[in-house]
Short mmCIF file of C-alpha atoms and ligand atoms in Angstrom, two decimals:
data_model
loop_
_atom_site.label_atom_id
_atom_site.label_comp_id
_atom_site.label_asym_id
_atom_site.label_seq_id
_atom_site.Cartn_x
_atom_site.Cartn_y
_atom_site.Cartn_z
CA UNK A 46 -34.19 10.03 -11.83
CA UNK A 47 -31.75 11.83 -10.00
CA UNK A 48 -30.82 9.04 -7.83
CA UNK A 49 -29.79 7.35 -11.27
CA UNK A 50 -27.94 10.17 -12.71
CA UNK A 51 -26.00 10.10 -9.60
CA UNK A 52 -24.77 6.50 -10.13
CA UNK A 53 -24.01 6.78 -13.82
CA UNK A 54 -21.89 10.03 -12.60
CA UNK A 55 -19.81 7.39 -10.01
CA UNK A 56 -19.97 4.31 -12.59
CA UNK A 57 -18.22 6.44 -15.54
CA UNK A 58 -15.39 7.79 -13.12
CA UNK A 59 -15.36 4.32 -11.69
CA UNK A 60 -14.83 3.10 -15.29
CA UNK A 61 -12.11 5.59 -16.26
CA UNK A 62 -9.94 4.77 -13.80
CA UNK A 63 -10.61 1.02 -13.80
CA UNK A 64 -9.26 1.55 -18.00
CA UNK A 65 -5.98 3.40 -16.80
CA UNK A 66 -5.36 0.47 -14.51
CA UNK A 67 -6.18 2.46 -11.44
CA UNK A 68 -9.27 1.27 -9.84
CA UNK A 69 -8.75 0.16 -6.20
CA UNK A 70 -10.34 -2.16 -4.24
CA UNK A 71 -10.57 -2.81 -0.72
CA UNK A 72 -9.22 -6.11 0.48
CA UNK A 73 -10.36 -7.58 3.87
CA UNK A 74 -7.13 -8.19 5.68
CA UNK A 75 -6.70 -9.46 9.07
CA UNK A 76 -3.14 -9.39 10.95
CA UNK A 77 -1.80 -11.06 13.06
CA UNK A 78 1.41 -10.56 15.77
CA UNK A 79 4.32 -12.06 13.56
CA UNK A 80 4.04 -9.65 10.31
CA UNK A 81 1.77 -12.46 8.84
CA UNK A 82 -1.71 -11.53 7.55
CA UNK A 83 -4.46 -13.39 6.01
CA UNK A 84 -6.36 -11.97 3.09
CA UNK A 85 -9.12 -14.66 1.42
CA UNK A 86 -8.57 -17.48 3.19
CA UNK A 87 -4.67 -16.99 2.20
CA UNK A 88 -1.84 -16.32 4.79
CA UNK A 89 0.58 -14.10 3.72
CA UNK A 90 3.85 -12.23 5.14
CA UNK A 91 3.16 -8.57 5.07
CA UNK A 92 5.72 -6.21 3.53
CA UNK A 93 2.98 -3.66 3.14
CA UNK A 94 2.02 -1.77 6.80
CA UNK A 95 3.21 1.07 9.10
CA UNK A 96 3.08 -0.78 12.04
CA UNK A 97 6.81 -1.18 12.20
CA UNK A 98 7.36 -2.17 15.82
CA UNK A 99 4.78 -4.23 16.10
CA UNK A 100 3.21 -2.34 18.99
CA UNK A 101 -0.54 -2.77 18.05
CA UNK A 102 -0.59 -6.36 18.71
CA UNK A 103 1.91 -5.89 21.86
CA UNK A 104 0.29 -7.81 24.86
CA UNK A 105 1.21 -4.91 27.93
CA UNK A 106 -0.53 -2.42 24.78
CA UNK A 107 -4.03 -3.98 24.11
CA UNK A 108 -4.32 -4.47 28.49
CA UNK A 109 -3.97 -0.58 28.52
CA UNK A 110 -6.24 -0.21 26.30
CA UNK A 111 -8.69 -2.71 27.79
CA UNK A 112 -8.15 -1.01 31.23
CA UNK A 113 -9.15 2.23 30.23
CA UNK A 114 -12.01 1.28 27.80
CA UNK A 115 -13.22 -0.40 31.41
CA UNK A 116 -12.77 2.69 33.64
CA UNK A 117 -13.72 5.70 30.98
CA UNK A 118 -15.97 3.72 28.24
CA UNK A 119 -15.03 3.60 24.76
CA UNK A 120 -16.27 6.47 22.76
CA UNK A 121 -14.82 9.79 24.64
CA UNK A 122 -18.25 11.72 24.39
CA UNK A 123 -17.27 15.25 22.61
CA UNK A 124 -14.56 17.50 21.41
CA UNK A 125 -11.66 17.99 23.49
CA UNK A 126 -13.03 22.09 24.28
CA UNK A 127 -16.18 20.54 25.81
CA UNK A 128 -16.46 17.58 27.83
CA UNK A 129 -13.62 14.74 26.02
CA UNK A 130 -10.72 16.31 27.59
CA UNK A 131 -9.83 12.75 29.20
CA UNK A 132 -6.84 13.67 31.14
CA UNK A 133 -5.08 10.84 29.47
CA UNK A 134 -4.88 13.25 26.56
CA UNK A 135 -2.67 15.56 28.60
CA UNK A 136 -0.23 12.36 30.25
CA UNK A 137 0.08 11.65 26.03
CA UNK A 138 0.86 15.25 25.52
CA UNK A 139 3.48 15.14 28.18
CA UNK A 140 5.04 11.39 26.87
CA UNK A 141 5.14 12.96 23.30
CA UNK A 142 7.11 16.54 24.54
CA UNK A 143 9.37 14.08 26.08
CA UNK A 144 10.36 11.91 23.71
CA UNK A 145 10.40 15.00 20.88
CA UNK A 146 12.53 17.43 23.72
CA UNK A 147 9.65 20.17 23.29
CA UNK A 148 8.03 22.36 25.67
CA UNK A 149 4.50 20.88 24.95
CA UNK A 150 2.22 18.96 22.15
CA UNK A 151 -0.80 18.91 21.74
CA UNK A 152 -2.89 15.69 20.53
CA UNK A 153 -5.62 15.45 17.48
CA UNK A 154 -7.98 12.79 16.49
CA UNK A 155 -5.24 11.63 13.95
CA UNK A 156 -2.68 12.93 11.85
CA UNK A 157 -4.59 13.90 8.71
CA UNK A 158 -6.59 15.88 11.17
CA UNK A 159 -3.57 17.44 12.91
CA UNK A 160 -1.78 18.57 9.60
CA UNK A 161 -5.17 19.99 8.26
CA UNK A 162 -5.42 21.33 11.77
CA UNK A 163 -2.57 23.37 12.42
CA UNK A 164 -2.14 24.92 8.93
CA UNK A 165 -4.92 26.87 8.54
CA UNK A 166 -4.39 27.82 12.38
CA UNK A 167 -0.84 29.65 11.68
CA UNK A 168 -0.92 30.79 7.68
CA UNK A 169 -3.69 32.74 5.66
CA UNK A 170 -3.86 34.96 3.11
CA UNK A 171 -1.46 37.52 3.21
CA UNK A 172 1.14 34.25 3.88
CA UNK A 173 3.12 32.03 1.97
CA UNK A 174 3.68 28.34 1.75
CA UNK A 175 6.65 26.25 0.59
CA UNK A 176 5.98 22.68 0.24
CA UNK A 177 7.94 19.75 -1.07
CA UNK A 178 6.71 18.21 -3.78
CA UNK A 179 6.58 15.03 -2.40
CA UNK A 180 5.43 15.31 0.73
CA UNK A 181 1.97 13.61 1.73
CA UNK A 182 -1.60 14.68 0.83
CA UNK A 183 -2.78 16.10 3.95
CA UNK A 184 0.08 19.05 4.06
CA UNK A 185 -1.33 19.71 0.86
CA UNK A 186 -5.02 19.75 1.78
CA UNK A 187 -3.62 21.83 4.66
CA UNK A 188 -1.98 24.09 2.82
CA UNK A 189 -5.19 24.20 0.04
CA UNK A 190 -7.35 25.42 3.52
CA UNK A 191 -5.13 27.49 4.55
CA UNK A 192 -5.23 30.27 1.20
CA UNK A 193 -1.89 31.04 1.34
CA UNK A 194 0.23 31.52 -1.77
CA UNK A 195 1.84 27.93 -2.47
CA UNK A 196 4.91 27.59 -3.99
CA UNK A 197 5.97 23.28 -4.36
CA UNK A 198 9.51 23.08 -4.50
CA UNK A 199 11.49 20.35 -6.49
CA UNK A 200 11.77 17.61 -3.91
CA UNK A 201 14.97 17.96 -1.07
CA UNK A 202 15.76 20.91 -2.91
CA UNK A 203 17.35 22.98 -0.51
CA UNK A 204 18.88 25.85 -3.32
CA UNK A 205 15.60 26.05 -4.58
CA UNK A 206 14.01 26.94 -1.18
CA UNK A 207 17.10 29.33 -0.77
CA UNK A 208 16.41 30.80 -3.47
CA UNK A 209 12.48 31.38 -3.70
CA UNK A 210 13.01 32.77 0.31
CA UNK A 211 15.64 35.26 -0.92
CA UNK A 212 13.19 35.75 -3.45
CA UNK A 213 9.49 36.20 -1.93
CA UNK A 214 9.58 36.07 1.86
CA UNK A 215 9.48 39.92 1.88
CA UNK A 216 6.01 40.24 -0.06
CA UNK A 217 4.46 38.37 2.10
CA UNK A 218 3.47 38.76 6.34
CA UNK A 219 4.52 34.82 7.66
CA UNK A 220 6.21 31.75 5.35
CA UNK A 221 6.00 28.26 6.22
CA UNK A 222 7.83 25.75 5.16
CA UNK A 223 6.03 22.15 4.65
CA UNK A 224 8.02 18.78 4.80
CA UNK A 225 7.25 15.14 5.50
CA UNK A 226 10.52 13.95 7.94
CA UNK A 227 10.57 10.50 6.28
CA UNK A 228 9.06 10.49 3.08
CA UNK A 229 6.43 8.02 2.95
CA UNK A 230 6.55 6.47 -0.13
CA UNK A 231 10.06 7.24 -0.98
CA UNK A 232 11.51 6.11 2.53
CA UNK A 233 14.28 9.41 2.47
CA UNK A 234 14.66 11.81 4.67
CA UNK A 235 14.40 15.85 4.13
CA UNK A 236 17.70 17.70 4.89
CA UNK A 237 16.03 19.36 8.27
CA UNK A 238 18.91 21.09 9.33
CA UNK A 239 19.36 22.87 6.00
CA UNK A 240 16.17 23.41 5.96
CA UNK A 241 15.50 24.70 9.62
CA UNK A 242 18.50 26.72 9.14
CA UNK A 243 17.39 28.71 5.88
CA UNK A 244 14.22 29.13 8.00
CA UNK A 245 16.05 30.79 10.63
CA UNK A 246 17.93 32.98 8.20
CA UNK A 247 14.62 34.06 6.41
CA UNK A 248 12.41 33.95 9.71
CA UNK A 249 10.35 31.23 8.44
CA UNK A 250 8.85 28.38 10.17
CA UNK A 251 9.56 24.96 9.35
CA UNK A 252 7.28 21.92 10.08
CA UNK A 253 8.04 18.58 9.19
CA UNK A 254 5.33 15.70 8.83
CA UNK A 255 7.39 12.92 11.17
CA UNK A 256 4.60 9.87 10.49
CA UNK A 257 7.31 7.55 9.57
CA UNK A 258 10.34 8.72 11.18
CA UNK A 259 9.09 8.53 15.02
CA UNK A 260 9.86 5.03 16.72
CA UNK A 261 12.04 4.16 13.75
CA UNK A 262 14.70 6.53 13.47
CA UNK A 263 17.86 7.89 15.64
CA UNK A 264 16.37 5.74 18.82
CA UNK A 265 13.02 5.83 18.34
CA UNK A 266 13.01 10.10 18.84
CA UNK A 267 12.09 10.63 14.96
CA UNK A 268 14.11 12.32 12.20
CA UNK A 269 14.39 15.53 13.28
CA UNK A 270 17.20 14.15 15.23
CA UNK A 271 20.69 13.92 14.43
CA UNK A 272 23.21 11.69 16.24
CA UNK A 273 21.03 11.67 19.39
CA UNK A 274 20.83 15.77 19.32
CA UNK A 275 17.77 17.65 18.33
CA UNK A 276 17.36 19.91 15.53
CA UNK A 277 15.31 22.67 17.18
CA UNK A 278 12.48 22.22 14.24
CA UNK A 279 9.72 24.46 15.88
CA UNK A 280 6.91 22.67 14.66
CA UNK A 281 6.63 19.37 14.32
CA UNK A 282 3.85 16.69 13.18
CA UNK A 283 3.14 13.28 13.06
CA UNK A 284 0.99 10.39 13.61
CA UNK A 285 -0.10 7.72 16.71
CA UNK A 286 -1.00 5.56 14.07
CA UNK A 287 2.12 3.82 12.67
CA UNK A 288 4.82 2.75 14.69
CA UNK A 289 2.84 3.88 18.08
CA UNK A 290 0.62 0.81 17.05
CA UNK A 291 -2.58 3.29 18.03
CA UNK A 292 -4.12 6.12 16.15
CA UNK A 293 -4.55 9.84 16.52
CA UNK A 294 -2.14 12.97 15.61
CA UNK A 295 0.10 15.29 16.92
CA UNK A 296 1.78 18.52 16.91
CA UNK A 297 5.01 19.06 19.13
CA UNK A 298 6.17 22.66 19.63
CA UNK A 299 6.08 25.51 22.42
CA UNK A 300 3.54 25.82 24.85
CA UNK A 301 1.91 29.71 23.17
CA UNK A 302 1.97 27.12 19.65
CA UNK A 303 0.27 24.43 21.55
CA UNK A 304 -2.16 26.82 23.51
CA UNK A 305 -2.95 28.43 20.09
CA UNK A 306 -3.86 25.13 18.59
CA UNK A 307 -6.43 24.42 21.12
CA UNK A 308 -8.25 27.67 20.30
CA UNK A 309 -7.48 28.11 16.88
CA UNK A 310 -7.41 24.32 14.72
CA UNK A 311 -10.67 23.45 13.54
CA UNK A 312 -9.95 19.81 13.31
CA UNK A 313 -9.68 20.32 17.00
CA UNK A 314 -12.70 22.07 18.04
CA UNK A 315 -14.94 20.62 16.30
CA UNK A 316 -14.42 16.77 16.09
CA UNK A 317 -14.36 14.58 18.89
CA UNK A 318 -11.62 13.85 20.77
CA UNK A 319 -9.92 10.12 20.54
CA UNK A 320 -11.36 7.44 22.86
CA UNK A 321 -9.63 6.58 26.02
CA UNK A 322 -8.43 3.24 25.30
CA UNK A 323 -6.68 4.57 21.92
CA UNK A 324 -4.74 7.22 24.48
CA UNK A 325 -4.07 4.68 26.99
CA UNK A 326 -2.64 2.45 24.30
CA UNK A 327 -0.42 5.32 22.72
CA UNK A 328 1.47 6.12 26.48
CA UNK A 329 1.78 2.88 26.81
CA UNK A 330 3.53 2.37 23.37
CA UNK A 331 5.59 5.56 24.06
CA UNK A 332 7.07 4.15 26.91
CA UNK A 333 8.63 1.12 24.82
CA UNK A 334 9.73 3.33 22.26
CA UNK A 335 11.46 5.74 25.00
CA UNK A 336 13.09 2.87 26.28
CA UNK A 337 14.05 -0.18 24.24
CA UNK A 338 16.58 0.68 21.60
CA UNK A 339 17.19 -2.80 20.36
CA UNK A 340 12.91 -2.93 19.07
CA UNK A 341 13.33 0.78 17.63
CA UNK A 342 16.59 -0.04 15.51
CA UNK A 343 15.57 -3.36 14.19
CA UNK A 344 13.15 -1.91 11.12
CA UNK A 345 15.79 0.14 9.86
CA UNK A 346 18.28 -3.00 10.05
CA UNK A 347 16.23 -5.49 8.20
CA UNK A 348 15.30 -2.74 5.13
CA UNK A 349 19.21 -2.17 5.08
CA UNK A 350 19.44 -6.20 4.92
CA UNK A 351 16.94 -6.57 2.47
CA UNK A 352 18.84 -3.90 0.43
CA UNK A 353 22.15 -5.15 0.26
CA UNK A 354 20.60 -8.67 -0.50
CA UNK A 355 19.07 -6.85 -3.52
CA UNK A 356 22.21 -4.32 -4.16
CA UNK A 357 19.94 -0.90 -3.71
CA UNK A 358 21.24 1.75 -2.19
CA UNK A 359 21.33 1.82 1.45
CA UNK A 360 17.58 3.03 2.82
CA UNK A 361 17.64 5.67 5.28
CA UNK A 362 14.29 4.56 7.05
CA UNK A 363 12.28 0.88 7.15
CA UNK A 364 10.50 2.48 4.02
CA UNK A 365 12.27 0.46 0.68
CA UNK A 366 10.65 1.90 -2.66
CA UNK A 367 11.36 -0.46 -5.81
CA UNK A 368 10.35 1.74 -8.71
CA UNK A 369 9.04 -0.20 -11.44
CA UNK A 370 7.38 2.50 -13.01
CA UNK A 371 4.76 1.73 -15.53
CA UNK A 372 1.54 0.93 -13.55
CA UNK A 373 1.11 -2.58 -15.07
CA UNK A 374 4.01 -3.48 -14.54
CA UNK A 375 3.92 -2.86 -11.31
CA UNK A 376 0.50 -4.16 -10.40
CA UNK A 377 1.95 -7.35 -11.98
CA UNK A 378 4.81 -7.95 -9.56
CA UNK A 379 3.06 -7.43 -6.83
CA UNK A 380 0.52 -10.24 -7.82
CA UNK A 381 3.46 -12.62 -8.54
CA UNK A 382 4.71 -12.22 -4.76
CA UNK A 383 1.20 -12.77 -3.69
CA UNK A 384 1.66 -15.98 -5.16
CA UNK A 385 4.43 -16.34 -3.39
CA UNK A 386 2.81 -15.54 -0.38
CA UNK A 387 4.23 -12.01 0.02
CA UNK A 388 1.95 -8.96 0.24
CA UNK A 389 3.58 -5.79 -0.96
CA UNK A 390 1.00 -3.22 -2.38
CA UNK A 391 1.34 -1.73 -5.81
CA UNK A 392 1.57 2.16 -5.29
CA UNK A 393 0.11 4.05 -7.73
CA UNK A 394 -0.54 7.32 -8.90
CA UNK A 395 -1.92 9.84 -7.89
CA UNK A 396 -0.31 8.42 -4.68
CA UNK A 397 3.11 9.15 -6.49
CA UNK A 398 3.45 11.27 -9.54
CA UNK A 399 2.82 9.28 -12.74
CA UNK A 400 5.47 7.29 -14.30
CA UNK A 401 7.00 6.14 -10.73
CA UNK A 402 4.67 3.17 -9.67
CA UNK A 403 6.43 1.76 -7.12
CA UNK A 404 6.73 -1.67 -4.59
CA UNK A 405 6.51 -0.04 -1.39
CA UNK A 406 8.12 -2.41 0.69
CA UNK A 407 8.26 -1.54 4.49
CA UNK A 408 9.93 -3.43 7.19
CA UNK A 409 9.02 -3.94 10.83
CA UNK A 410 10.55 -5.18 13.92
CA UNK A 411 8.07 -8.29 13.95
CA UNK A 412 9.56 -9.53 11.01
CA UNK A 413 12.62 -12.25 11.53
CA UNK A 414 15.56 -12.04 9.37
CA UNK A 415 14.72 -15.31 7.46
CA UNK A 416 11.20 -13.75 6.44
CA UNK A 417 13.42 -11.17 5.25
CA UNK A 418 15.85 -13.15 3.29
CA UNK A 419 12.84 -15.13 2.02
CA UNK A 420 11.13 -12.14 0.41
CA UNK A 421 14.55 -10.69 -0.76
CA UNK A 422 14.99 -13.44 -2.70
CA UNK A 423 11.38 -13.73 -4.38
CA UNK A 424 11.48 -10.38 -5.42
CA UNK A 425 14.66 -10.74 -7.07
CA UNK A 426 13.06 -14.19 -9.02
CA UNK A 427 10.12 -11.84 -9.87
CA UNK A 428 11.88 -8.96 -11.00
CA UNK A 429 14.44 -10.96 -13.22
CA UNK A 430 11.37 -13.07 -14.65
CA UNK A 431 10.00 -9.88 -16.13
C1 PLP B 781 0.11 8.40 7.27
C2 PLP B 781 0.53 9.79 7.17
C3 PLP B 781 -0.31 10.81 7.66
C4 PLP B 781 -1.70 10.55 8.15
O1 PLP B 781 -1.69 10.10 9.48
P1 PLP B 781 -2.99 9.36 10.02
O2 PLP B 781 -2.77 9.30 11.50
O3 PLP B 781 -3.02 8.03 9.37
O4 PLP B 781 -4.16 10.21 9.65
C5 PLP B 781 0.16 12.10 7.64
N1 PLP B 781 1.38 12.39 7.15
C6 PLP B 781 2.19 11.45 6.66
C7 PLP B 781 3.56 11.83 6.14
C8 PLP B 781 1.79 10.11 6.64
O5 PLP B 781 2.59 9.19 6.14
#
């Protein structure tokens, strides 16, 4: 009885969305080296996936991987506090300080976990929160854990945050201020040093969400750099799971921040810590990025091709929104290019706020510059047969 009000609860919500247009659907996808992917027996060029340097199908990556799933086993047997502290964890931890210019990071399972993480670990009640509208759903859970008074701030609005620091920051004990780096579904970047700067000013502490921004922008370092110097953002997340190729999360800061975090962040206690091939594969992958400028730049390049092809305004990061914005719409130009044997996923909302359904289109160094020109030119054919 119960068992059958239980799926007539999920079938109505089910139903409900599937009437606005916004039921999803998993599609089995599997990918391959050269951007390509094959969904239902269909091969397809991929417009539609994080891994922008094509690191998790990089030969030297999967043998590091293979090498340490030999010598350590696969799963990593507990949390990181009790017996999973594989000290391939702390070589990552030194790769990532590296690359960032920080005194130490520490690693989580992936970056959902690490935002949710460290939140709740440095802000509670008697603090406050300013987050950017737009930035991705786990700063918000984060910020929902942590109990702090939120205050969302119009998107790259830098007065606003000027003006609501001026404004509250003395009511309350600590203020943090909550940004994704590169937006992910907008592909901009958040004015950090305006940001970091009003932080100073107020004494509040900025962390930016860097998932799309490191191994893609300003050599591969991430976006809080600017022309190769480092904006001295004190806290500063992101994910193994994009252009690493890998998965897992991370926070970059100083070493009391970093120490904290392995006391303090739940999702870091109590969860187990990644497997050893998955950290074997990330230093690995950290090392290319660190090194080989020419792979880091090319995503970048072929969204700013694509662009110009399509006369948008030059993208600051391999993420290209084209905002169609009625959900239909939206979901029916992305079918079209399927047909044309592109996959670029409709976004929806609540992914992005309603009346902005959007092509995400997102560029990666295994792509060649004829795919490019290819798709450029069926999505302007699509578009103008609307
Ligand atoms: C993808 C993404 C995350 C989540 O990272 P995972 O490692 O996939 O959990 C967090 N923040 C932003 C901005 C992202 O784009």
């Amino acid at each position: 009885m119960s068992e059958n009000l239980l799926r007539g609860f999920a079938q109505n919500k089910l139903a409900k969305l599937k009437s606005q247009h916004l039921r999803r659907t998993l599609v089995e996808t599997v990918r391959s080296s050269n951007g390509k992917v094959r969904q239902n027996s269909r091969e397809l060029i991929s417009f539609s996936c994080n891994d922008y340097l094509g690191l998790s199908q990089h030969p030297n990556i999967i043998k590091a991987s293979q090498e340490a799933t030999y010598k350590y086993g696969v799963g990593s047997g507990g949390s990181r506090l009790v017996s999973g502290n594989n000290p391939l964890n702390t070589q990552l931890e030194s790769s990532l300080a590296k690359l960032k210019g920080t005194e130490d990071a520490v690693v989580f399972g992936s970056g959902y976990l690490a935002n949710i993480g460290v939140i709740p670990a440095l802000v509670g009640r008697k603090d406050l929160i300013l987050i950017d509208e737009l930035s991705h759903a786990c700063l918000f859970t984060g910020a929902t854990l942590a109990n702090s008074h939120i205050i969302r701030f119009n998107h790259n609005d830098t007065s606003e945050v000027s003006m609501h620091l001026a404004k509250h920051r003395k009511s309350y004990q600590h203020c943090l201020v909550l940004t994704d780096g590169v937006f992910s579904m907008d592909g901009d970047l958040a004015p950090i040093l305006e940001l970091n700067n009003l932080c100073e000013r107020y004494q509040a502490w900025l962390m930016t969400d860097d998932a799309h921004g490191l191994g893609v922008i300003e050599n591969g370092r991430g976006s809080s750099f600017i022309n190769g110097s480092a904006i001295p953002v004190p806290l500063q997340v992101g994910t193994l799971s994009k252009a690493v190729g890998a998965y897992g999360g991370y926070l970059c800061a100083n070493a009391d921040i970093t120490e904290l975090m392995r006391n303090r962040a739940r999702s870091l206690l109590y969860a187990t810590a990644l497997p050893p091939g998955n950290l074997a594969a990330a230093i690995a992958a950290l090392k290319i990025i660190e090194t080989n400028v020419k792979l880091t730049n090319k995503p970048l390049s072929l969204a700013k091709r694509f662009a110009t092809i399509l006369g948008l305004k030059p993208p600051e990061s391999p993420i290209v929104p084209i905002r169609l914005g009625d959900v239909e719409r939206t979901l029916k130009a992305s079918k079209q290019l399927k047909d044309r044997g592109f996959l670029v996923v409709a976004i929806r909302p609540p992914t992005v706020p309603e009346g902005t359904a959007r092509l995400r289109c997102t560029f990666s160094a295994s792509h060649t510059e004829t795919q490019v020109d290819l798709f450029a030119k069926a999505v302007k054919k699509v578009l103008a047969d609307q």
